[in-house]
Structures are given as structure tokens and as C-alpha cells.
Coordinates of C-alpha atoms and ligand atoms in Angstrom, one line a residue:
X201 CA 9.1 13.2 19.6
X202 CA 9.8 13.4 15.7
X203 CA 11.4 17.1 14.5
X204 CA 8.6 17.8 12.2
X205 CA 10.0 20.9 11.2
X206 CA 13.1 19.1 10.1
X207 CA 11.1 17.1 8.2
X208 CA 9.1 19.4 6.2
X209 CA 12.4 21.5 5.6
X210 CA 12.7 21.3 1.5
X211 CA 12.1 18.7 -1.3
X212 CA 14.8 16.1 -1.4
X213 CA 16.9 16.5 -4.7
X214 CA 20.3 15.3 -5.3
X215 CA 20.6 14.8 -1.6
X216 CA 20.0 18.3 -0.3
X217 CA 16.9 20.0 0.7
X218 CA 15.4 22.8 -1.5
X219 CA 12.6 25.4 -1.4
X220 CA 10.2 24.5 -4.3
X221 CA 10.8 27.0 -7.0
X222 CA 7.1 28.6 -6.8
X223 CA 7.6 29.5 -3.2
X224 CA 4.1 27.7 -2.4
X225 CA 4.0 25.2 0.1
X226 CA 1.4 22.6 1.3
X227 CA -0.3 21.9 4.4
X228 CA -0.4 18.5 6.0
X229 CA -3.0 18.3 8.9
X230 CA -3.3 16.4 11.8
X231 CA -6.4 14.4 11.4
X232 CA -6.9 14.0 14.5
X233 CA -7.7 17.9 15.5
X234 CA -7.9 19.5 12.2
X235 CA -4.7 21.9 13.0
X236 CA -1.9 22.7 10.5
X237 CA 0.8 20.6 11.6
X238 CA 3.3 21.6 9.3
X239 CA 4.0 22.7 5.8
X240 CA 6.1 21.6 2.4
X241 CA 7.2 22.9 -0.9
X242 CA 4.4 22.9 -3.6
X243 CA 6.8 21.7 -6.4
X244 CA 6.7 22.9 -10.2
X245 CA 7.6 21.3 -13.6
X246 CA 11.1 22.5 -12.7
X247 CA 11.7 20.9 -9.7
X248 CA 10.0 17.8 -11.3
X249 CA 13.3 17.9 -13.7
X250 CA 15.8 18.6 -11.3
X251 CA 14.8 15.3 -10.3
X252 CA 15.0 13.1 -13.2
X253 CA 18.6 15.0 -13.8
X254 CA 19.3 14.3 -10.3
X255 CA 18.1 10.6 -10.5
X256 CA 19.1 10.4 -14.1
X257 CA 23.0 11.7 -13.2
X258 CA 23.1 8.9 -10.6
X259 CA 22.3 5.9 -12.3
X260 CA 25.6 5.2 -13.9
X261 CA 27.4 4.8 -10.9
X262 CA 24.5 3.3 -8.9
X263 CA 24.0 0.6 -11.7
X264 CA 27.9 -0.2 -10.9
X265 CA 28.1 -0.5 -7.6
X266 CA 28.5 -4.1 -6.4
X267 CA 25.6 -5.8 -5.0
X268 CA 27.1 -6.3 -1.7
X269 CA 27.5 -2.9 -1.5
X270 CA 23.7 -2.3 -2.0
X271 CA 22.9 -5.0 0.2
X272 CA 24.9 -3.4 2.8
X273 CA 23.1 0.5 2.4
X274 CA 20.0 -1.3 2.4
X275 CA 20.8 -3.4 5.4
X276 CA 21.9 0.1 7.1
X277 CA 18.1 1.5 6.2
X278 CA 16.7 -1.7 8.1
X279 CA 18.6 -1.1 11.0
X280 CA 18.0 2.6 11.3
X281 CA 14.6 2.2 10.7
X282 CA 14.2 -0.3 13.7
X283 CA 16.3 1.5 16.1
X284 CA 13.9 4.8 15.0
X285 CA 11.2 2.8 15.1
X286 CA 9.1 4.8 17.9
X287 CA 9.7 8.0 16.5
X288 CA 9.0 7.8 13.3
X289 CA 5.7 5.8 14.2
X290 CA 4.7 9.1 16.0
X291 CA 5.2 11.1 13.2
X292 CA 3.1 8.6 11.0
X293 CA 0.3 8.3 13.9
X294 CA 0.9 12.4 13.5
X295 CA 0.1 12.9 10.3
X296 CA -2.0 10.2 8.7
X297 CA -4.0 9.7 12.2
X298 CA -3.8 6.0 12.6
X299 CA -3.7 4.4 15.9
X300 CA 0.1 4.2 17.5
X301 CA 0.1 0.3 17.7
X302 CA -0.5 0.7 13.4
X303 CA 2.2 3.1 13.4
X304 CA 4.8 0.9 14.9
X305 CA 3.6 -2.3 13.2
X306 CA 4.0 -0.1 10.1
X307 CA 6.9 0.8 10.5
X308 CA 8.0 -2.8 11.4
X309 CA 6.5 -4.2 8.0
X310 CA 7.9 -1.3 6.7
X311 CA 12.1 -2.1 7.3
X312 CA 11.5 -5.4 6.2
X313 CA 11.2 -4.5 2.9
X314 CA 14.9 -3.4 3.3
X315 CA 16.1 -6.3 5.0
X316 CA 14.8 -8.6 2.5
X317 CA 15.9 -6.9 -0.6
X318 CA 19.3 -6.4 1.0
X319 CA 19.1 -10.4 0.6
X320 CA 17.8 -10.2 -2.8
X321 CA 20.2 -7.8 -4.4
X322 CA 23.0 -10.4 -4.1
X323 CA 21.1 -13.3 -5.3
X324 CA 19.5 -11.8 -8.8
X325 CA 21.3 -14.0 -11.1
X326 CA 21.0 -14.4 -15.1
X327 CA 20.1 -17.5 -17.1
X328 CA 22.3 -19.3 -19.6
X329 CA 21.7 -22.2 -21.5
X330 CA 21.6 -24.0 -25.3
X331 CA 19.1 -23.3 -27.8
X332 CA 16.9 -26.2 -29.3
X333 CA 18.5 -25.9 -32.5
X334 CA 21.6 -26.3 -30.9
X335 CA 23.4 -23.6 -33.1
X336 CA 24.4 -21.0 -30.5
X337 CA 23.7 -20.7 -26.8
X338 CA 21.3 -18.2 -25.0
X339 CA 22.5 -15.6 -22.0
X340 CA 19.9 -13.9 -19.9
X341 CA 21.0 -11.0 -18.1
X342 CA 19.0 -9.0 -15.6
X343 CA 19.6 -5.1 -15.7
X344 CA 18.0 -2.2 -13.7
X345 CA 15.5 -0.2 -15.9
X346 CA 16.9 2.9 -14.6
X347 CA 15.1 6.2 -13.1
X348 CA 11.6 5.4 -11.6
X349 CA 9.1 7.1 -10.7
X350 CA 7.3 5.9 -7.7
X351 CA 4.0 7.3 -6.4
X352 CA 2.2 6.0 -3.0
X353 CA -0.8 7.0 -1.1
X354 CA -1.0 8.5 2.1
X355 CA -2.0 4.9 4.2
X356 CA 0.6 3.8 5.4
X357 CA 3.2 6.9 4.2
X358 CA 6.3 4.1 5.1
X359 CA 5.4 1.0 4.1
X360 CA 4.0 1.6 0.4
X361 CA 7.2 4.1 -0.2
X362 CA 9.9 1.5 1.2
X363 CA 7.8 -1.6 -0.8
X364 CA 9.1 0.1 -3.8
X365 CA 12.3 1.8 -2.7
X366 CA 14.2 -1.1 -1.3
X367 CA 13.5 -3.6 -4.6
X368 CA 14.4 -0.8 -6.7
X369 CA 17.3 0.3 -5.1
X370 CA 18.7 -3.6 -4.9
X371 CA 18.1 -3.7 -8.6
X372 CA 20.1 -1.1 -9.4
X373 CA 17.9 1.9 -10.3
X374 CA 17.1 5.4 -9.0
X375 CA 13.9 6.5 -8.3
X376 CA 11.9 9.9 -7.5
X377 CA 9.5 9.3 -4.9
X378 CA 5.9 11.4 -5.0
X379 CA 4.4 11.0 -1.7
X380 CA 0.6 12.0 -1.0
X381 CA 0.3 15.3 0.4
X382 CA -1.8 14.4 3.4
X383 CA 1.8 12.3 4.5
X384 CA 4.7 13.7 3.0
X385 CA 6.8 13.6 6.4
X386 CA 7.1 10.4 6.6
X387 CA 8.9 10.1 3.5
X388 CA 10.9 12.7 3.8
X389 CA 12.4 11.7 7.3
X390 CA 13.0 8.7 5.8
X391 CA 14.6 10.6 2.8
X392 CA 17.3 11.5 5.5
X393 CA 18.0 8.1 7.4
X394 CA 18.2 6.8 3.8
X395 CA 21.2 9.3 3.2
X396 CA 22.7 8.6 6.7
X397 CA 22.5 4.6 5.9
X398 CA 24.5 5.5 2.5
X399 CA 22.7 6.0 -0.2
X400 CA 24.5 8.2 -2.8
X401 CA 22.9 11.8 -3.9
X402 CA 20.4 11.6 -6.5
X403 CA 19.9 7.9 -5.7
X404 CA 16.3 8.9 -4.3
X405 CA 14.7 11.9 -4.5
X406 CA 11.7 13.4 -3.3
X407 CA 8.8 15.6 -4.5
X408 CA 5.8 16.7 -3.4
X409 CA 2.9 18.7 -4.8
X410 CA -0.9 20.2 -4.9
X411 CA -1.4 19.2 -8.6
X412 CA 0.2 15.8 -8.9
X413 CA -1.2 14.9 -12.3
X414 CA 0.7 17.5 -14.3
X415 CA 4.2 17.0 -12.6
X416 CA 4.0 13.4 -13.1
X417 CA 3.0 13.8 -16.6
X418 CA 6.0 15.9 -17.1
X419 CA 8.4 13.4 -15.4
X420 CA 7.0 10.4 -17.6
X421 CA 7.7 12.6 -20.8
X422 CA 11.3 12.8 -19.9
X423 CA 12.9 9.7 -22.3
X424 CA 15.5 8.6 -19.5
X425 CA 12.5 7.6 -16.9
X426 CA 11.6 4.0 -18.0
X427 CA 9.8 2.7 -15.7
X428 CA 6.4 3.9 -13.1
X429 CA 5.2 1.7 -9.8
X430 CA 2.2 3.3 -8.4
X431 CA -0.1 2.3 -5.7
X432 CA -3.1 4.2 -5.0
X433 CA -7.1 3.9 -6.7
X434 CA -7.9 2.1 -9.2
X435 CA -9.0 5.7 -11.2
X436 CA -5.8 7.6 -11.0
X437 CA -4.1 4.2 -11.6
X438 CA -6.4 4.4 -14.8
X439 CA -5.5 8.0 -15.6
X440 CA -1.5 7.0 -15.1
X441 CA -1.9 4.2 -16.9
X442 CA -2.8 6.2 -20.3
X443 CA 0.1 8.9 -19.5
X444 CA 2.3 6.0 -19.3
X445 CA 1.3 4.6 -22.8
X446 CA 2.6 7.7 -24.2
X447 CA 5.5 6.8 -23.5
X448 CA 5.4 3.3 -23.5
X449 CA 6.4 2.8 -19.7
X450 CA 6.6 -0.2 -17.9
X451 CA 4.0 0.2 -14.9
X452 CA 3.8 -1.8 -12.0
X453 CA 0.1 -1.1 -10.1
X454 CA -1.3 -1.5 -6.8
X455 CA -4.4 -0.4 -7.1
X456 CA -7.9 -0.3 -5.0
X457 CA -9.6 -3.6 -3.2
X458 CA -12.9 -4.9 -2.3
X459 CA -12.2 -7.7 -0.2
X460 CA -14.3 -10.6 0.6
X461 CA -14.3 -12.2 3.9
X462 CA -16.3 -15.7 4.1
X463 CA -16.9 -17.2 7.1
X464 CA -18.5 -20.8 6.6
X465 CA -20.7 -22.3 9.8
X466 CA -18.0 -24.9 10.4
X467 CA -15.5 -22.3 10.9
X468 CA -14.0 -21.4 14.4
X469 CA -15.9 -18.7 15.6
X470 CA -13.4 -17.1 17.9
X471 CA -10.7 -17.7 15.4
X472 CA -13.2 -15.8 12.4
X473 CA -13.8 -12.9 14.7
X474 CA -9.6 -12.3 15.7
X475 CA -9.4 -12.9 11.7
X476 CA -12.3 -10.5 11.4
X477 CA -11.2 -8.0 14.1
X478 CA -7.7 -7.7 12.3
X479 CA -8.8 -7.4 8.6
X480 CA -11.4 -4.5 9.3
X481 CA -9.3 -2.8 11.9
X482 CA -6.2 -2.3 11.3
X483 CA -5.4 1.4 10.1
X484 CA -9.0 1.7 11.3
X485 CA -10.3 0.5 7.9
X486 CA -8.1 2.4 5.7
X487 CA -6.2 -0.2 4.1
X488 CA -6.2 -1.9 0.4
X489 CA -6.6 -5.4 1.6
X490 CA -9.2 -4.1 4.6
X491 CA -12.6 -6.9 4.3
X492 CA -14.8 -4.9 2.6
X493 CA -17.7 -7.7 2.8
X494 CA -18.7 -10.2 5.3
X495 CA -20.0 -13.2 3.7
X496 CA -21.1 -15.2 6.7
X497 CA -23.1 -18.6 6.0
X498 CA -26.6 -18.6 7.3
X499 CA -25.7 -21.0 10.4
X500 CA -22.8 -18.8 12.2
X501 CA -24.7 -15.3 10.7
X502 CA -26.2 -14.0 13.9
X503 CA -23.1 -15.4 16.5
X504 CA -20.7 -13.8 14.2
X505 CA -22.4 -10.6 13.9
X506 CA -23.1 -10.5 17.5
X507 CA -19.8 -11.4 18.3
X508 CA -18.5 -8.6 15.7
X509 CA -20.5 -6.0 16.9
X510 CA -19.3 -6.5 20.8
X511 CA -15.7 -6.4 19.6
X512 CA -16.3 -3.5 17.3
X513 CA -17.7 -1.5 19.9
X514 CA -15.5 -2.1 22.4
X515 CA -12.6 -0.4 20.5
X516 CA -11.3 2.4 22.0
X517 CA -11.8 5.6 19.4
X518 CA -9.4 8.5 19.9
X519 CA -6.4 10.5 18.6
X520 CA -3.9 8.3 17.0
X521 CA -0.6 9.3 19.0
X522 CA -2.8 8.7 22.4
X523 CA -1.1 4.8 23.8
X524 CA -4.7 3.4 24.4
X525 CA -6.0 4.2 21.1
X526 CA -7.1 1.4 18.7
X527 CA -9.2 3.1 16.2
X528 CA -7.6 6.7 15.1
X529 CA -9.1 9.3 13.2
X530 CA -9.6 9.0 9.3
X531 CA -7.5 11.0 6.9
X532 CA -9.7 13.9 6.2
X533 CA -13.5 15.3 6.6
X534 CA -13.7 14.0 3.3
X535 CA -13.4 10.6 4.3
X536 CA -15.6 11.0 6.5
X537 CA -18.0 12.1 4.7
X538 CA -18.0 9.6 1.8
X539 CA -18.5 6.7 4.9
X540 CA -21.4 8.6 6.5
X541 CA -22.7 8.4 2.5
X542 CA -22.5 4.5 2.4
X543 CA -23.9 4.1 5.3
X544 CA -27.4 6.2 5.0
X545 CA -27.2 4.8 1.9
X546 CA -27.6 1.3 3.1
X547 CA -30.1 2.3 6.1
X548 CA -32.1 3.6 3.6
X549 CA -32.1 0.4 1.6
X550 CA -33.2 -1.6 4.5
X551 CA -29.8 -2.5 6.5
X552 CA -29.5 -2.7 10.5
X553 CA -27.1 -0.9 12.1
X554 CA -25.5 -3.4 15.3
X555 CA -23.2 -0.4 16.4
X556 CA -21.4 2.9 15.4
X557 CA -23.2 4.1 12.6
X558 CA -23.0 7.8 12.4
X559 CA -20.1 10.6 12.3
X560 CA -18.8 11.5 15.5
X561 CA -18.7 15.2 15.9
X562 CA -16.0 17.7 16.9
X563 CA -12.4 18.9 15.2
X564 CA -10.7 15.7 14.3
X565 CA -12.2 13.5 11.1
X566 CA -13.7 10.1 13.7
X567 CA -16.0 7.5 12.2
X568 CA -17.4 4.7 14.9
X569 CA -16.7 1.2 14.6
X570 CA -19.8 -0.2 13.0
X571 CA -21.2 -2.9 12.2
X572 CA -24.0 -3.1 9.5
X573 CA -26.6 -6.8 9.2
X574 CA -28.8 -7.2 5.8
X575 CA -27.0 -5.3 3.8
X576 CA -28.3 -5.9 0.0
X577 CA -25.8 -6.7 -2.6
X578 CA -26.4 -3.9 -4.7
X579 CA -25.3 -1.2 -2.0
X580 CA -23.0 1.2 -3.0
X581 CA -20.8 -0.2 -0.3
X582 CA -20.8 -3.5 -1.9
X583 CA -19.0 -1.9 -4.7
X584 CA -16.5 1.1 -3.5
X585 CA -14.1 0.8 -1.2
X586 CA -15.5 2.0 2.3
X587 CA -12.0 2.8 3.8
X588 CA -13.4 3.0 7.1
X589 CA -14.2 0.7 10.7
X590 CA -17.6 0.1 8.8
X591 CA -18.6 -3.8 8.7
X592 CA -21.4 -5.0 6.1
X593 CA -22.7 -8.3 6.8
X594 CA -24.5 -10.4 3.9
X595 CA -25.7 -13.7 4.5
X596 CA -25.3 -16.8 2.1
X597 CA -26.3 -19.9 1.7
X598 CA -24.1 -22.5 -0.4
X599 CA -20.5 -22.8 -1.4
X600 CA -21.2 -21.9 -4.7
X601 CA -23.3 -18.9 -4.2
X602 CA -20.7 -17.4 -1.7
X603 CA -17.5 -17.7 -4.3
X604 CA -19.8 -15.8 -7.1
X605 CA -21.2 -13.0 -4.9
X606 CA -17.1 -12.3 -3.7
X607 CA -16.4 -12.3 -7.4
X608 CA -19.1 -10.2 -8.3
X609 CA -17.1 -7.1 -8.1
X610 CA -14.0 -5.3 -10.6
X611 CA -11.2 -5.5 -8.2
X612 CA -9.6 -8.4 -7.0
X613 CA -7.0 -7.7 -4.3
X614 CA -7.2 -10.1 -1.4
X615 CA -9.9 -11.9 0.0
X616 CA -10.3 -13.9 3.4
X617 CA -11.9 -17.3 4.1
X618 CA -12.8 -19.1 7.4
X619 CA -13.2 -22.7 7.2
X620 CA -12.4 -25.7 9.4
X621 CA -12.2 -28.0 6.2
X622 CA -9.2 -27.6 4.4
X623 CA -10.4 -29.0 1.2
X624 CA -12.9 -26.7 1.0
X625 CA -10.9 -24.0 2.0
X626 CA -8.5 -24.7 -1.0
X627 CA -11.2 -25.1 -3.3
X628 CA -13.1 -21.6 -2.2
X629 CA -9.5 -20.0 -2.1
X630 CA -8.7 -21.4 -6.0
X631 CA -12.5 -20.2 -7.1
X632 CA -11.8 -16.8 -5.7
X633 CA -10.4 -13.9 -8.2
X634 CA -7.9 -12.0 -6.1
X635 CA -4.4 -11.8 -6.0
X636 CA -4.1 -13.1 -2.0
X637 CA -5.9 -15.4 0.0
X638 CA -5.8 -15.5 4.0
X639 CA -6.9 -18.8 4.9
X640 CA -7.9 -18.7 8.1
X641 CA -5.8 -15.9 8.9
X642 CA -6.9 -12.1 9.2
X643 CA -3.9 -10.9 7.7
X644 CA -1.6 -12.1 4.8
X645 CA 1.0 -9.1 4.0
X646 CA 4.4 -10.3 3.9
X647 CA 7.6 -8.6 2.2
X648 CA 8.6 -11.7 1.3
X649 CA 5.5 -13.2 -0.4
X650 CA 4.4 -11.7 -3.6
X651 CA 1.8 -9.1 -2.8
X652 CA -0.5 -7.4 -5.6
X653 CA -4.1 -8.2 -7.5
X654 CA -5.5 -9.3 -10.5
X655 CA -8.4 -7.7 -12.2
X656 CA -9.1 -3.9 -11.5
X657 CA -6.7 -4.1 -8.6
X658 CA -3.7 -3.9 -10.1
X659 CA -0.8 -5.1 -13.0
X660 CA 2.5 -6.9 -11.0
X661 CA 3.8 -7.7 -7.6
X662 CA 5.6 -6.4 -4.9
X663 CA 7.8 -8.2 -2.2
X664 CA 8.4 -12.1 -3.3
X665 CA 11.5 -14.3 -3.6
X666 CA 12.4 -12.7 -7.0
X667 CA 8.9 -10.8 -8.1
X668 CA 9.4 -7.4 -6.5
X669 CA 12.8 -6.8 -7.7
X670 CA 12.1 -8.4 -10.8
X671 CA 9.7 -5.0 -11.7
X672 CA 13.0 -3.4 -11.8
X673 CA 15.0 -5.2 -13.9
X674 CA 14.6 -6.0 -18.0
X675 CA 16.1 -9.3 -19.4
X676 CA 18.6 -8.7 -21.8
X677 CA 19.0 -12.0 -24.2
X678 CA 22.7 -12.6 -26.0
X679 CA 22.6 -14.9 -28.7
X680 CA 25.9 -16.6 -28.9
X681 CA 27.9 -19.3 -29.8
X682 CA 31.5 -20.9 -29.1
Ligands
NAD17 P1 -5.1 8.2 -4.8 O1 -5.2 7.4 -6.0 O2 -6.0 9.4 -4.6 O3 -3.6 8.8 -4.6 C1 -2.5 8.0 -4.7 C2 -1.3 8.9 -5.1 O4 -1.5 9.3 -6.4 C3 -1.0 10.1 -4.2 O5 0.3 10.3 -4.1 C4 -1.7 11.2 -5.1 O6 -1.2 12.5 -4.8 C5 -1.4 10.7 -6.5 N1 -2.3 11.2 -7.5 C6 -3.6 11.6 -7.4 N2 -4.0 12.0 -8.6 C7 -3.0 11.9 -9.5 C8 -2.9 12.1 -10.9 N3 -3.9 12.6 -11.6 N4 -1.7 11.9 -11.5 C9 -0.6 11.4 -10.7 N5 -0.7 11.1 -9.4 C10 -1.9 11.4 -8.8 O7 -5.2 7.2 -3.6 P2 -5.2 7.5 -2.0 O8 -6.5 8.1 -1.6 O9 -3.9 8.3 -1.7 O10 -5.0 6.1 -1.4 C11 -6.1 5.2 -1.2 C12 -6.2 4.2 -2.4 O11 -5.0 3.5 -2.5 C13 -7.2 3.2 -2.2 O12 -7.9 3.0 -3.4 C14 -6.4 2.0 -1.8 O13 -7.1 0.7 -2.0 C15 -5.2 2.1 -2.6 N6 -4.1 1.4 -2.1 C16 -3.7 0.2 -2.7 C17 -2.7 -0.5 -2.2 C18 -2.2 -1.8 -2.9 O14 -1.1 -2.3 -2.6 N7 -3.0 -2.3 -3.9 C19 -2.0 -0.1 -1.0 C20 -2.5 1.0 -0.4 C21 -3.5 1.8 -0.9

């Protein structure tokens, strides 16, 4: 079992562990009873800045240190990550409520990021060549921006801190990580295998607080932090996006999604519903790339959402640290709520609910797998996230008319298309505005593909051959000549 209490034993500054300087502390709640499961410093304006001097005091040496060295720390974090693997999957099922098998795949996805930018941090090389006038030649040199700030969301509490972490960490910089408070375990547990792995005091610190939006502001005033990667909604990654013009930061953004999936009548049925099963489902809806809309052709429409709705409500619905559980709790009654909202509002508007369809009662924060037929494109849920096991089905008609309706929304994150014809498939994946396409897949994260969106869903990438850690790193042009 995780040592939560160890855990949630200070903010991580400089590489010790300190009481936050207003005494206050936070409460992070199992989701799936509604207890206090443990407790963590409420950090002020202070601690914000022992932070950026802690992160700010490191970079010098950090910035030296030879990239095999790096590589070799963040090798270490991969490793103990793997061989921790079960516990610290616990303590995410524990405190963000998703389903054990999520936790562990999590937490898999999660110490890639580290293997693969240990891999990365020795190959970042420089550019050099002549310029067309032929009067000098031209040297590109990659540097680390220096202190980040990194803020993540409390979905998957590893995998969107490490996704950051590890790039920046190869490139040479030092970071301050602000995790949500509904998770802020995870991060810090993984505060300390970081430090048992190697990395340096100050190298990553740690901060967590009740009123995020003034301590942040406060850490992006401070001239020596250059750069901000943020993943969360698109309308604090709007509010961040004006503090960081301020200042004129560099901002990476992972923002909000409303993805399309588009099944086409020729498609593979079985295949569409796995697809279908795995977009929705996993983190029991509560994920930026989950399908937000079903855009099943008119000839396939009622064997998919038949189909859909026996798998749906087969699923097994419990706490997340249970074994047999495969849809967990959702983060808080808030959550909840704003699901049980979309939903009436849709049955109200005319749509058919196959199964699942209401709040389940009780202490934890459960929503039924459900799945939803004639759902009219000007729902609500046609247009928010739902972050939730809640499945609209719309049907279409032609080619065309499917690729504008999946358009027809501000984000543009990832979208998923079932198709046996792989020219079409192409075509309807080039037509689409999002950032990633699964083609005929249900899932397409990868650390070492570049994820991110276009649109309202986001500025930059993370993971990639070179596009993560490039986010890190400024090119620094000498004109010379010899
Ligand atoms: P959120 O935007 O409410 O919070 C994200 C983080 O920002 C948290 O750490 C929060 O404490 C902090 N925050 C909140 N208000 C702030 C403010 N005014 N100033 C500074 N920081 C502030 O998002 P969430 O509810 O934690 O996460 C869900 C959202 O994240 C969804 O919209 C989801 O799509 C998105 N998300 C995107 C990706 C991606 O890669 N594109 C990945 C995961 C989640």
C-alpha cells in the first residue's frame, strides 16, 4: 500500500519537505467514499518564491551537467517508476478514483516519458551551415530556457506531470511543478523517487495550493521564470495565457478536447466498438482525448449503438482500488453533477437514453456508463467536454457532412475514424481539424509521437522525436565567419 502520509508530508522545495508558511493545508478526498484521505500545505506567495530561488539557484549547474548524465537520472526515474509501479498506481486509483487497470496503464505511459527523453537528451544537437550570401556561416545552438513553471490537472496526476518533467529536465532546465489539489500525492511521491533517481535539489520543486491563480501569477512575475507548459481547460489556459503576456512567456498548452469519433458503415464493427470501448472508457471518461461524439453513418447506426450500449453496460462500476473495477468513481460531486446536467439536458431535447443515464446515489461521486441515441447537434454536450462514461450518438449521412459536423466545434484535440477504405480514411483524417487522428485505433497517445491540438485545444506539443524537448530549449543563432 502507498504511505500516503509520507506523501502529503510538506511541499517539495530545494529538495526537502516544508510546512507551507500559512499553516493551512488542503484536503484531497477519495472519490470514491467522499472521506478525507489526507492533507497538504496550502502554499503562499512566499513559498511560491522559495521556489523560483530554489529552481532559479539550480539552473546553473543543471544547465552544465553533461547530457549523459541527465540521460542517466532520467533513466533512473524510468526504472523506479516501473519497479513502483503497483504502488504508486494505488495511490493514483486512491486519490483521483480511476479504475486500477488505468492506474497501472498510467503509470506505464507515465515512465515512458522518462525513458524516451533520457534518449533524447543526448541526441539534441545544433545546426551549422553557410549563409546564401556566402559572407559568414550560421551556428544554431539549442539552450534550456531555464526555470518553468509547469501546471497539470488532476486526470491522470503522473502522466501529465512526467510529460513535462522529463523533456524539461533533458533539456536542461528546472521546473516548479503545481499539481491539482484533488491529486497532489501523486506528484509528490514522485517528487521523492525523483530525488532517490538523482536529481539535484531545486532541480524540481513542488507546490500546491487553494488559490492557484494568484501564486502562479506571482511565479510568472519573477523575471528568471521564462517559460509556462500547462495542461488543463481551455478557460484557465485562456486566463494563463494573458498572465503570461505580461511577461512575455513562452507557453506551451494542452488544453480541453471535444473529440469526434466517426464510424463509417464499411467499417469493422467489432473493431469500431473495441476502438469505441477504449476511447470513452478509459479513466471512465475523464480524459482530454476521450470521444466526445459518435458520428456513426446511417447504415451501421443502430448495430453500433446496440452493440455500444451492451458493452457499456456491462462494465463493472465501483471503487477505483477494487481489482474488478473498470469504471471508477469521478473526481468530485461536482462532476457529477455537471454530467447529470448534459444529460437531462439532452432528454429534454428529445435524445434516448440505451443505458446508464442517471447519478448513482450514495458517498462516492459514480456516473453509469451510458449511452445516449438522437442526440441533436446543438446539445450542450455537443459542445463542452462531458468528462464522463456518457456516449452521444448522432447519425450522418455523407462523407462530407460527417467531416463538417466534427469540425463544427472550437477545440481540436484528437479525433477517431473507423473505416475499412484507407483512402477515405486519409482523406477524412486530412479534412479533420485536430491535432491527432486514430485511424482505426481507439487510442493514439504515445510519448514518442508528438501529442497536442490545434485550435482552442492548445499551442505546442508534447512527447515527439525532437518536439517535446524542443519547448524547452531556445535557438541561439551565431553569425560568423573564418
Ligand atoms: P483546470 O483547468 O481546472 O485545472 C488545471 C490546473 O490549473 C490545476 O492544477 C488547477 O489547480 C490550475 N488552475 C486552475 N485555475 C487556475 C488559475 N486561475 N491560474 C492558474 N492555475 C489554475 O482543469 P482540470 O479540471 O484540472 O482538468 C481537466 C481539463 O484538463 C479538461 O479540460 C481536459 O480536457 C484538460 N486536459 C487536457 C489535456 C491535454 O493534453 N490537452 C490533458 C489532460 C487534461
Amino acid at each position: 500500500m502507498p504511505d500516503v502520509k509520507s506523501a502529503a508530508r510538506g511541499l517539495y522545495i530545494n529538495g526537502g519537505w516544508h510546512p507551507s508558511r500559512s499553516g493551512r493545508l488542503i484536503e484531497v478526498v477519495d472519490p470514491s467514499t467522499g472521506a478525507v484521505l489526507a492533507e497538504v500545505p496550502d502554499a503562499t506567495v512566499e513559498d511560491a518564491h522559495a521556489c523560483v530561488e530554489a529552481a532559479s539557484a539550480a539552473a546553473s549547474v543543471w544547465r552544465a551537467t553533461a547530457p549523459r548524465k541527465r540521460s542517466e537520472i532520467l533513466h533512473r526515474c524510468f526504472e523506479l517508476m516501473i519497479e513502483r509501479q503497483d504502488m504508486l498506481a494505488t495511490l493514483i486509483s486512491m486519490e483521483n478514483g480511476k479504475a486500477l487497470r488505468d492506474a497501472r496503464s498510467e503509470v506505464a505511459y507515465a515512465a515512458e516519458f522518462f525513458r524516451w527523453n533520457a534518449e533524447e537528451a543526448v541526441r539534441i544537437t545544433g545546426e551549422f551551415g553557410i549563409a546564401p550570401s556566402g559572407t559568414n556561416r550560421i551556428i544554431v545552438d539549442y539552450q534550456p530556457m531555464g526555470v518553468c513553471l509547469l501546471i497539470t490537472p488532476w486526470n491522470f496526476p503522473a502522466a501529465m506531470a512526467t510529460r513535462k518533467i522529463a523533456p524539461a529536465l533533458a533539456a536542461g532546465c528546472t521546473v516548479i511543478l503545481k499539481p491539482a489539489s484533488e491529486t497532489p500525492l501523486t506528484a509528490f511521491a514522485l517528487a521523492a523517487l525523483y530525488e532517490e533517481a538523482g536529481v539535484p535539489p531545486g532541480v524540481v520543486n513542488v507546490v500546491t495550493t487553494s488559490a492557484p491563480g494568484p501564486l502562479t501569477a506571482e511565479i510568472l512575475a519573477d523575471p528568471r521564470v521564462r517559460k509556462l507548459s500547462f495542461t488543463g481547460s481551455t478557460g484557465v489556459g485562456r486566463l494563463l495565457l494573458a498572465e503570461a503576456a505580461k511577461h512575455v512567456i513562452s507557453c506551451s498548452m494542452e488544453l480541453g478536447g471535444n473529440a469526434p469519433f466517426v464510424v463509417f458503415d464499411d467499417a469493422d464493427l467489432d473493431a469500431a466498438l473495441d476502438g469505441a470501448m477504449i476511447a470513452k472508457m478509459r479513466n471512465a471518461g475523464e480524459a482530454c482525448t476521450a470521444a466526445n461524439r459518435f458520428y456513426v453513418q446511417s447504415g451501421i447506426y443502430d448495430a453500433f449503438a446496440h452493440g455500444l450500449a451492451s458493452r457499456m453496460s456491462a462494465l463493472k462500476v465501483g471503487s477505483g482500488v477494487e481489482p474488478e473495477t473498470e469504471c471508477g468513481p469521478m473526481i468530485t460531486r461536482k462532476a457529477v453533477e455537471k454530467i447529470d446536467r448534459l444529460v437531462s439536458e439532452s432528454k429534454a431535447r428529445g435524445a434516448r437514453v440505451l443505458c446508464g443515464g442517471e447519478a448513482l446515489s450514495g458517498n462516492g461521486f459514480f456516473y453509469p456508463p451510458t449511452v445516449m441515441t438522437g442526440v441533436p447537434d446543438d446539445a450542450e454536450m455537443a459542445h463542452e467536454e462531458i468528462f464522463g462514461p456518457v456516449a452521444p450518438l448522432y447519425r450522418f449521412e455523407t462523407e462530407d457532412e460527417a467531416i463538417d459536423r466534427a469540425n463544427n466545434t472550437e477545440y481540436g484535440l484528437a479525433a477517431y475514424v473507423y473505416t475499412r477504405d484507407l483512402a477515405r480514411g486519409l482523406r477524412v483524417s486530412s479534412g479533420i481539424e485536430a491535432g491527432m487522428i486514430a485511424l482505426n485505433r481507439g487510442l493514439v497517445s504515445d510519448p514518442a509521437a508528438p501529442f497536442g491540438g490545434v485550435k482552442q485545444s492548445g499551442l505546442g506539443r508534447e512527447g515527439g522525436q525532437h518536439h517535446g524537448i524542443a519547448e524547452f530549449m531556445e535557438a541561439k543563432y551565431i553569425a560568423t565567419s573564418f
